[in-house]
Short mmCIF file of C-alpha atoms in Angstrom, two decimals:
data_model
loop_
_atom_site.label_atom_id
_atom_site.label_comp_id
_atom_site.label_asym_id
_atom_site.label_seq_id
_atom_site.Cartn_x
_atom_site.Cartn_y
_atom_site.Cartn_z
CA UNK A 104 -33.78 -10.13 -6.80
CA UNK A 105 -33.41 -13.47 -4.52
CA UNK A 106 -30.92 -13.81 -1.94
CA UNK A 107 -29.78 -15.93 0.49
CA UNK A 108 -29.85 -14.16 3.87
CA UNK A 109 -30.19 -14.28 7.44
CA UNK A 110 -31.49 -12.57 10.52
CA UNK A 111 -29.07 -13.86 12.85
CA UNK A 112 -25.62 -15.31 12.94
CA UNK A 113 -25.01 -19.11 13.66
CA UNK A 114 -24.59 -22.06 11.98
CA UNK A 115 -25.34 -22.83 8.34
CA UNK A 116 -29.11 -23.47 8.97
CA UNK A 117 -29.48 -19.58 9.29
CA UNK A 118 -29.86 -19.00 6.07
CA UNK A 119 -33.10 -18.09 4.27
CA UNK A 120 -33.88 -17.75 0.59
CA UNK A 121 -35.70 -14.81 0.06
CA UNK A 122 -36.55 -11.74 -2.32
CA UNK A 123 -35.13 -8.54 -1.36
CA UNK A 124 -34.74 -5.18 -2.85
CA UNK A 125 -32.38 -4.75 -5.64
CA UNK A 126 -29.19 -3.05 -4.96
CA UNK A 127 -29.18 0.57 -6.44
CA UNK A 128 -26.14 1.55 -8.09
CA UNK A 129 -24.48 5.09 -6.95
CA UNK A 130 -21.63 6.94 -8.29
CA UNK A 131 -18.39 5.22 -8.87
CA UNK A 132 -19.97 1.56 -8.60
CA UNK A 133 -20.90 -1.00 -11.17
CA UNK A 134 -24.19 -3.21 -10.55
CA UNK A 135 -23.76 -6.71 -11.67
CA UNK A 136 -25.87 -9.87 -12.39
CA UNK A 137 -24.35 -12.41 -10.54
CA UNK A 138 -23.40 -15.77 -12.41
CA UNK A 139 -20.83 -17.19 -9.60
CA UNK A 140 -20.32 -16.82 -6.12
CA UNK A 141 -16.86 -18.16 -4.65
CA UNK A 142 -17.47 -19.05 -1.22
CA UNK A 143 -14.83 -17.51 1.08
CA UNK A 144 -13.45 -18.95 4.42
CA UNK A 145 -14.17 -15.10 5.97
CA UNK A 146 -17.92 -15.68 4.68
CA UNK A 147 -18.42 -18.66 6.99
CA UNK A 148 -16.91 -17.11 9.64
CA UNK A 149 -19.10 -13.88 9.43
CA UNK A 150 -22.20 -16.33 9.12
CA UNK A 151 -21.17 -17.94 12.18
CA UNK A 152 -20.72 -14.43 14.17
CA UNK A 153 -19.71 -11.42 12.25
CA UNK A 154 -21.51 -7.98 12.09
CA UNK A 155 -25.26 -7.74 10.64
CA UNK A 156 -24.63 -4.64 8.36
CA UNK A 157 -28.08 -4.60 7.53
CA UNK A 158 -31.26 -6.78 8.30
CA UNK A 159 -31.97 -9.20 6.12
CA UNK A 160 -28.36 -9.69 6.11
CA UNK A 161 -26.38 -11.11 2.85
CA UNK A 162 -23.06 -12.08 3.35
CA UNK A 163 -19.99 -12.72 0.92
CA UNK A 164 -16.71 -11.38 -0.18
CA UNK A 165 -16.53 -12.38 -3.83
CA UNK A 166 -18.24 -13.05 -7.15
CA UNK A 167 -18.27 -12.60 -10.95
CA UNK A 168 -20.93 -11.92 -13.38
CA UNK A 169 -22.00 -9.39 -16.06
CA UNK A 170 -22.37 -5.53 -15.85
CA UNK A 171 -26.09 -4.20 -15.82
CA UNK A 172 -25.25 -0.99 -15.24
CA UNK A 173 -22.33 1.59 -14.12
CA UNK A 174 -23.06 4.63 -11.89
CA UNK A 175 -21.52 8.17 -12.80
CA UNK A 176 -17.82 8.19 -13.08
CA UNK A 177 -17.50 4.92 -14.09
CA UNK A 178 -16.20 5.39 -18.14
CA UNK A 179 -14.18 2.28 -18.53
CA UNK A 180 -16.87 -0.70 -17.90
CA UNK A 181 -20.38 -0.81 -19.99
CA UNK A 182 -23.28 -2.98 -19.84
CA UNK A 183 -22.33 -6.41 -20.86
CA UNK A 184 -18.84 -6.56 -19.76
CA UNK A 185 -17.84 -9.38 -17.46
CA UNK A 186 -16.38 -8.75 -14.11
CA UNK A 187 -15.23 -10.12 -11.16
CA UNK A 188 -15.93 -8.00 -7.71
CA UNK A 189 -15.10 -8.09 -4.19
CA UNK A 190 -16.97 -6.34 -1.55
CA UNK A 191 -17.17 -6.66 2.63
CA UNK A 192 -20.75 -8.10 1.92
CA UNK A 193 -23.63 -8.89 -0.55
CA UNK A 194 -22.24 -11.68 -2.76
CA UNK A 195 -24.93 -14.18 -1.89
CA UNK A 196 -27.45 -12.69 -4.11
CA UNK A 197 -28.64 -12.55 -8.01
CA UNK A 198 -27.23 -8.70 -8.12
CA UNK A 199 -24.61 -7.11 -6.65
CA UNK A 200 -23.22 -3.73 -6.62
CA UNK A 201 -19.75 -3.26 -5.97
CA UNK A 202 -17.29 0.24 -6.13
CA UNK A 203 -15.52 0.05 -9.42
CA UNK A 204 -11.94 0.23 -7.60
CA UNK A 205 -12.95 -3.59 -6.32
CA UNK A 206 -13.89 -4.68 -10.22
CA UNK A 207 -11.61 -6.72 -12.40
CA UNK A 208 -12.64 -7.17 -16.09
CA UNK A 209 -12.31 -10.75 -16.80
CA UNK A 210 -10.12 -11.83 -19.73
CA UNK A 211 -10.93 -13.59 -22.74
CA UNK A 212 -10.76 -17.26 -22.12
CA UNK A 213 -11.48 -17.29 -18.81
CA UNK A 214 -14.61 -18.91 -17.61
CA UNK A 215 -16.77 -16.54 -15.44
CA UNK A 216 -16.74 -19.35 -12.45
CA UNK A 217 -13.45 -19.51 -12.80
CA UNK A 218 -12.67 -15.61 -12.30
CA UNK A 219 -15.09 -15.47 -9.48
CA UNK A 220 -12.61 -17.73 -7.40
CA UNK A 221 -9.52 -15.59 -8.05
CA UNK A 222 -9.19 -12.09 -6.55
CA UNK A 223 -9.11 -13.06 -2.60
CA UNK A 224 -7.45 -16.68 -2.33
CA UNK A 225 -5.12 -15.46 -4.90
CA UNK A 226 -4.24 -11.93 -3.74
CA UNK A 227 -3.87 -13.71 -0.36
CA UNK A 228 -1.57 -16.33 -1.37
CA UNK A 229 1.01 -13.63 -3.40
CA UNK A 230 1.00 -11.34 -0.41
CA UNK A 231 1.65 -13.99 2.13
CA UNK A 232 4.58 -15.82 0.27
CA UNK A 233 5.96 -12.57 -1.27
CA UNK A 234 5.27 -9.37 -0.41
CA UNK A 235 5.08 -9.96 3.41
CA UNK A 236 7.05 -13.00 3.65
CA UNK A 237 9.52 -12.20 1.22
CA UNK A 238 9.85 -16.00 -0.12
CA UNK A 239 13.05 -15.99 -2.32
CA UNK A 240 14.17 -19.03 -4.58
CA UNK A 241 15.62 -21.94 -2.89
CA UNK A 242 13.74 -21.40 0.33
CA UNK A 243 11.40 -23.70 1.90
CA UNK A 244 7.53 -22.55 2.12
CA UNK A 245 5.04 -24.52 4.52
CA UNK A 246 1.37 -23.89 3.25
CA UNK A 247 -1.09 -25.12 5.89
CA UNK A 248 -4.66 -25.86 4.52
CA UNK A 249 -3.02 -26.69 1.40
CA UNK A 250 -6.13 -28.03 -0.29
CA UNK A 251 -8.06 -24.29 0.30
CA UNK A 252 -8.39 -22.07 -2.24
CA UNK A 253 -5.52 -20.00 -1.00
CA UNK A 254 -3.25 -22.90 -0.32
CA UNK A 255 -3.88 -24.55 -3.79
CA UNK A 256 -2.98 -20.74 -5.11
CA UNK A 257 -0.09 -20.44 -2.81
CA UNK A 258 1.63 -24.21 -3.62
CA UNK A 259 1.79 -22.98 -7.54
CA UNK A 260 2.90 -19.70 -6.90
CA UNK A 261 5.73 -20.96 -4.44
CA UNK A 262 6.73 -23.66 -6.80
CA UNK A 263 7.18 -21.31 -9.59
CA UNK A 264 9.05 -19.40 -7.56
CA UNK A 265 11.67 -21.84 -6.86
CA UNK A 266 11.09 -22.73 -3.75
CA UNK A 267 10.73 -26.12 -1.75
CA UNK A 268 7.17 -26.54 -0.99
CA UNK A 269 5.48 -28.00 1.76
CA UNK A 270 1.70 -28.29 2.63
CA UNK A 271 -0.36 -29.92 5.17
CA UNK A 272 -3.74 -31.44 4.53
CA UNK A 273 -6.12 -33.92 6.12
CA UNK A 274 -5.43 -37.37 4.42
CA UNK A 275 -2.88 -38.76 1.85
CA UNK A 276 -5.30 -38.90 -1.21
CA UNK A 277 -5.66 -35.10 -0.67
CA UNK A 278 -2.01 -34.66 -0.74
CA UNK A 279 -1.50 -36.70 -3.55
CA UNK A 280 -4.12 -34.35 -5.59
CA UNK A 281 -1.73 -31.32 -4.75
CA UNK A 282 1.54 -33.06 -6.51
CA UNK A 283 0.52 -31.81 -9.67
CA UNK A 284 0.13 -28.15 -8.57
CA UNK A 285 3.89 -27.86 -7.32
CA UNK A 286 3.73 -29.96 -3.82
CA UNK A 287 6.94 -31.42 -2.85
CA UNK A 288 6.29 -32.46 0.81
CA UNK A 289 2.97 -33.38 2.04
CA UNK A 290 2.03 -33.70 5.44
CA UNK A 291 -1.23 -35.46 6.60
CA UNK A 292 -1.85 -33.46 10.12
CA UNK A 293 -4.19 -36.07 11.06
CA UNK A 294 -1.42 -38.69 11.47
CA UNK A 295 1.75 -36.86 12.29
CA UNK A 296 2.74 -33.74 14.07
CA UNK A 297 3.68 -31.36 11.30
CA UNK A 298 6.18 -29.35 13.40
CA UNK A 299 8.07 -32.52 13.91
CA UNK A 300 7.87 -33.48 10.39
CA UNK A 301 9.05 -30.19 9.07
CA UNK A 302 12.06 -30.34 11.36
CA UNK A 303 13.11 -34.05 10.01
CA UNK A 304 12.26 -32.82 6.44
CA UNK A 305 14.53 -29.88 6.68
CA UNK A 306 17.02 -31.68 8.90
CA UNK A 307 16.31 -29.43 11.79
CA UNK A 308 16.36 -26.06 10.03
CA UNK A 309 12.81 -25.50 9.82
CA UNK A 310 10.75 -23.43 7.10
CA UNK A 311 11.65 -20.14 5.96
CA UNK A 312 8.05 -19.21 4.96
CA UNK A 313 4.98 -20.45 6.59
CA UNK A 314 1.45 -19.41 5.41
CA UNK A 315 -0.74 -19.94 8.40
CA UNK A 316 -4.58 -19.67 7.98
CA UNK A 317 -5.93 -21.68 10.94
CA UNK A 318 -4.64 -19.92 13.94
CA UNK A 319 -4.63 -20.91 17.47
CA UNK A 320 -2.59 -23.77 18.61
CA UNK A 321 -1.51 -24.32 14.95
CA UNK A 322 0.10 -20.83 14.81
CA UNK A 323 2.09 -21.35 17.73
CA UNK A 324 3.28 -24.81 16.19
CA UNK A 325 4.24 -22.92 13.29
CA UNK A 326 6.34 -20.58 14.95
CA UNK A 327 8.20 -23.31 16.50
CA UNK A 328 9.38 -24.72 13.04
CA UNK A 329 10.43 -21.46 11.50
CA UNK A 330 13.99 -21.33 10.43
CA UNK A 331 16.53 -18.62 11.49
CA UNK A 332 15.39 -15.42 9.79
CA UNK A 333 11.79 -17.25 9.25
CA UNK A 334 8.75 -15.58 8.35
CA UNK A 335 5.36 -16.67 9.35
CA UNK A 336 2.03 -14.96 8.09
CA UNK A 337 -0.95 -15.30 9.83
CA UNK A 338 -4.35 -14.49 7.96
CA UNK A 339 -7.16 -16.40 9.31
CA UNK A 340 -8.42 -18.58 12.38
CA UNK A 341 -9.93 -21.50 10.13
CA UNK A 342 -9.29 -23.46 13.48
CA UNK A 343 -12.15 -21.77 15.06
CA UNK A 344 -10.37 -21.82 18.92
CA UNK A 345 -10.63 -19.59 21.23
CA UNK A 346 -8.10 -17.04 20.97
CA UNK A 347 -5.05 -17.53 23.16
CA UNK A 348 -1.75 -15.86 24.00
CA UNK A 349 0.73 -16.65 21.70
CA UNK A 350 4.36 -17.43 23.28
CA UNK A 351 7.17 -15.86 21.14
CA UNK A 352 10.14 -16.09 23.42
CA UNK A 353 11.88 -18.24 20.71
CA UNK A 354 11.51 -15.60 17.84
CA UNK A 355 14.24 -12.85 19.09
CA UNK A 356 17.16 -14.76 19.44
CA UNK A 357 16.23 -16.45 16.09
CA UNK A 358 15.34 -13.24 14.19
CA UNK A 359 12.37 -14.49 13.25
CA UNK A 360 8.87 -12.52 12.00
CA UNK A 361 5.24 -13.10 12.58
CA UNK A 362 3.03 -11.02 10.40
CA UNK A 363 -0.78 -10.51 10.49
CA UNK A 364 -2.31 -10.14 6.96
CA UNK A 365 -5.62 -9.10 5.80
CA UNK A 366 -5.96 -8.55 2.06
CA UNK A 367 -8.98 -6.17 2.35
CA UNK A 368 -6.77 -3.67 4.22
CA UNK A 369 -4.31 -3.30 1.04
CA UNK A 370 -7.16 -3.26 -1.32
CA UNK A 371 -8.44 -0.45 0.66
CA UNK A 372 -5.42 1.33 1.32
CA UNK A 373 -3.53 1.32 -2.04
CA UNK A 374 -3.41 0.07 -5.61
CA UNK A 375 -0.57 -2.41 -5.75
CA UNK A 376 -2.64 -5.26 -4.62
CA UNK A 377 -5.37 -4.41 -7.26
CA UNK A 378 -3.01 -4.78 -10.29
CA UNK A 379 -1.23 -7.61 -8.20
CA UNK A 380 -4.85 -9.58 -8.63
CA UNK A 381 -4.82 -8.36 -12.19
CA UNK A 382 -1.73 -10.04 -13.05
CA UNK A 383 -3.17 -13.34 -11.64
CA UNK A 384 -6.09 -13.21 -14.01
CA UNK A 385 -3.86 -12.82 -16.87
CA UNK A 386 -1.55 -15.76 -16.04
CA UNK A 387 -4.65 -18.10 -15.48
CA UNK A 388 -5.90 -17.06 -18.80
CA UNK A 389 -2.49 -18.08 -20.21
CA UNK A 390 -2.68 -21.06 -18.10
CA UNK A 391 0.43 -20.06 -16.00
CA UNK A 392 -1.87 -20.82 -12.98
CA UNK A 393 -4.86 -22.95 -12.14
CA UNK A 394 -8.02 -22.82 -10.37
CA UNK A 395 -9.64 -25.57 -8.69
CA UNK A 396 -13.56 -25.95 -8.34
CA UNK A 397 -14.59 -28.49 -6.33
CA UNK A 398 -18.41 -28.22 -6.37
CA UNK A 399 -21.39 -26.08 -7.31
CA UNK A 400 -24.78 -25.33 -5.45
CA UNK A 401 -27.67 -23.32 -6.54
CA UNK A 402 -27.97 -20.21 -4.39
CA UNK A 403 -31.18 -21.46 -2.79
CA UNK A 404 -28.51 -24.27 -1.44
CA UNK A 405 -26.33 -21.77 0.29
CA UNK A 406 -26.60 -23.51 3.70
CA UNK A 407 -25.80 -26.81 2.44
CA UNK A 408 -22.76 -24.96 0.69
CA UNK A 409 -21.42 -23.56 3.77
CA UNK A 410 -21.90 -26.95 5.76
CA UNK A 411 -19.90 -28.87 2.96
CA UNK A 412 -17.10 -26.21 3.38
CA UNK A 413 -17.01 -26.54 7.29
CA UNK A 414 -17.00 -30.31 6.93
CA UNK A 415 -13.61 -30.01 5.54
CA UNK A 416 -14.30 -32.08 2.49
CA UNK A 417 -13.67 -29.43 -0.17
CA UNK A 418 -10.84 -29.60 -2.36
CA UNK A 419 -10.37 -26.23 -3.79
CA UNK A 420 -13.26 -23.72 -4.44
CA UNK A 421 -17.13 -24.12 -3.71
CA UNK A 422 -19.63 -22.00 -5.74
CA UNK A 423 -22.97 -20.78 -5.68
CA UNK A 424 -25.00 -20.34 -8.74
CA UNK A 425 -27.83 -18.03 -8.88
#
């Protein structure tokens, strides 16, 4: 098969488009022909400095396609079925093997490209807001990186839950595009201090739930604009700052909570998150949630696609099409 591979971590230019051995479908696994790869933030971070599970390495959490083969023990999928899959790596290729537990059938009426964008962004957004953020109707949610895949999902979910929704993005134009998805107040973080703006918009109260994918100094500022009993959920380091110590001295007196979150742990250690993601696919089929796709690149253009994501121009998902 063809795959976008690399032999060392680094910038987008490490990618090579090469022939590699086809993956082998084992017991409890499913082999799919990949039709769309959703590039996740973790994919770019892994390419930059993650572990090399094999050589050459095929990066990638998430993709969707058509089942070609099922392994022993898989009796609820057959060749020809469409599925979206997740895994620790292997999505940037023409073929992908995934465990059955990490495959979701694609509902009728949902395009394969759309389904490819669902499990990681929508699962992460849901858990950050509700399972760990405990968002309630009438509360205020602040979503960082509102134009990202997780951001767009979180804005929609928070709004339909009855929350007041704020989000940060890098321009007024990007914020304007989020209004039809449920955004109430947009904050251009390149022009104003988001913590000060949250304080102004909430008359000093702060945000009840903050979804922070940026980390670093952004996370520190998030803690500073939490409401009393507020919850901040940190799930990424998109800002790529050198890790530093957080000052949590203000949190105890305000009964605030900081949660570290990783969807993969929920998927590996239980079944709750699997059912939750299946529900999002159903909601998308019914038109209750939307996936926003920004651009499509060929699989042989993986380097260009990663560079585009890292330029922070994308609004929504960026796909690779084998």
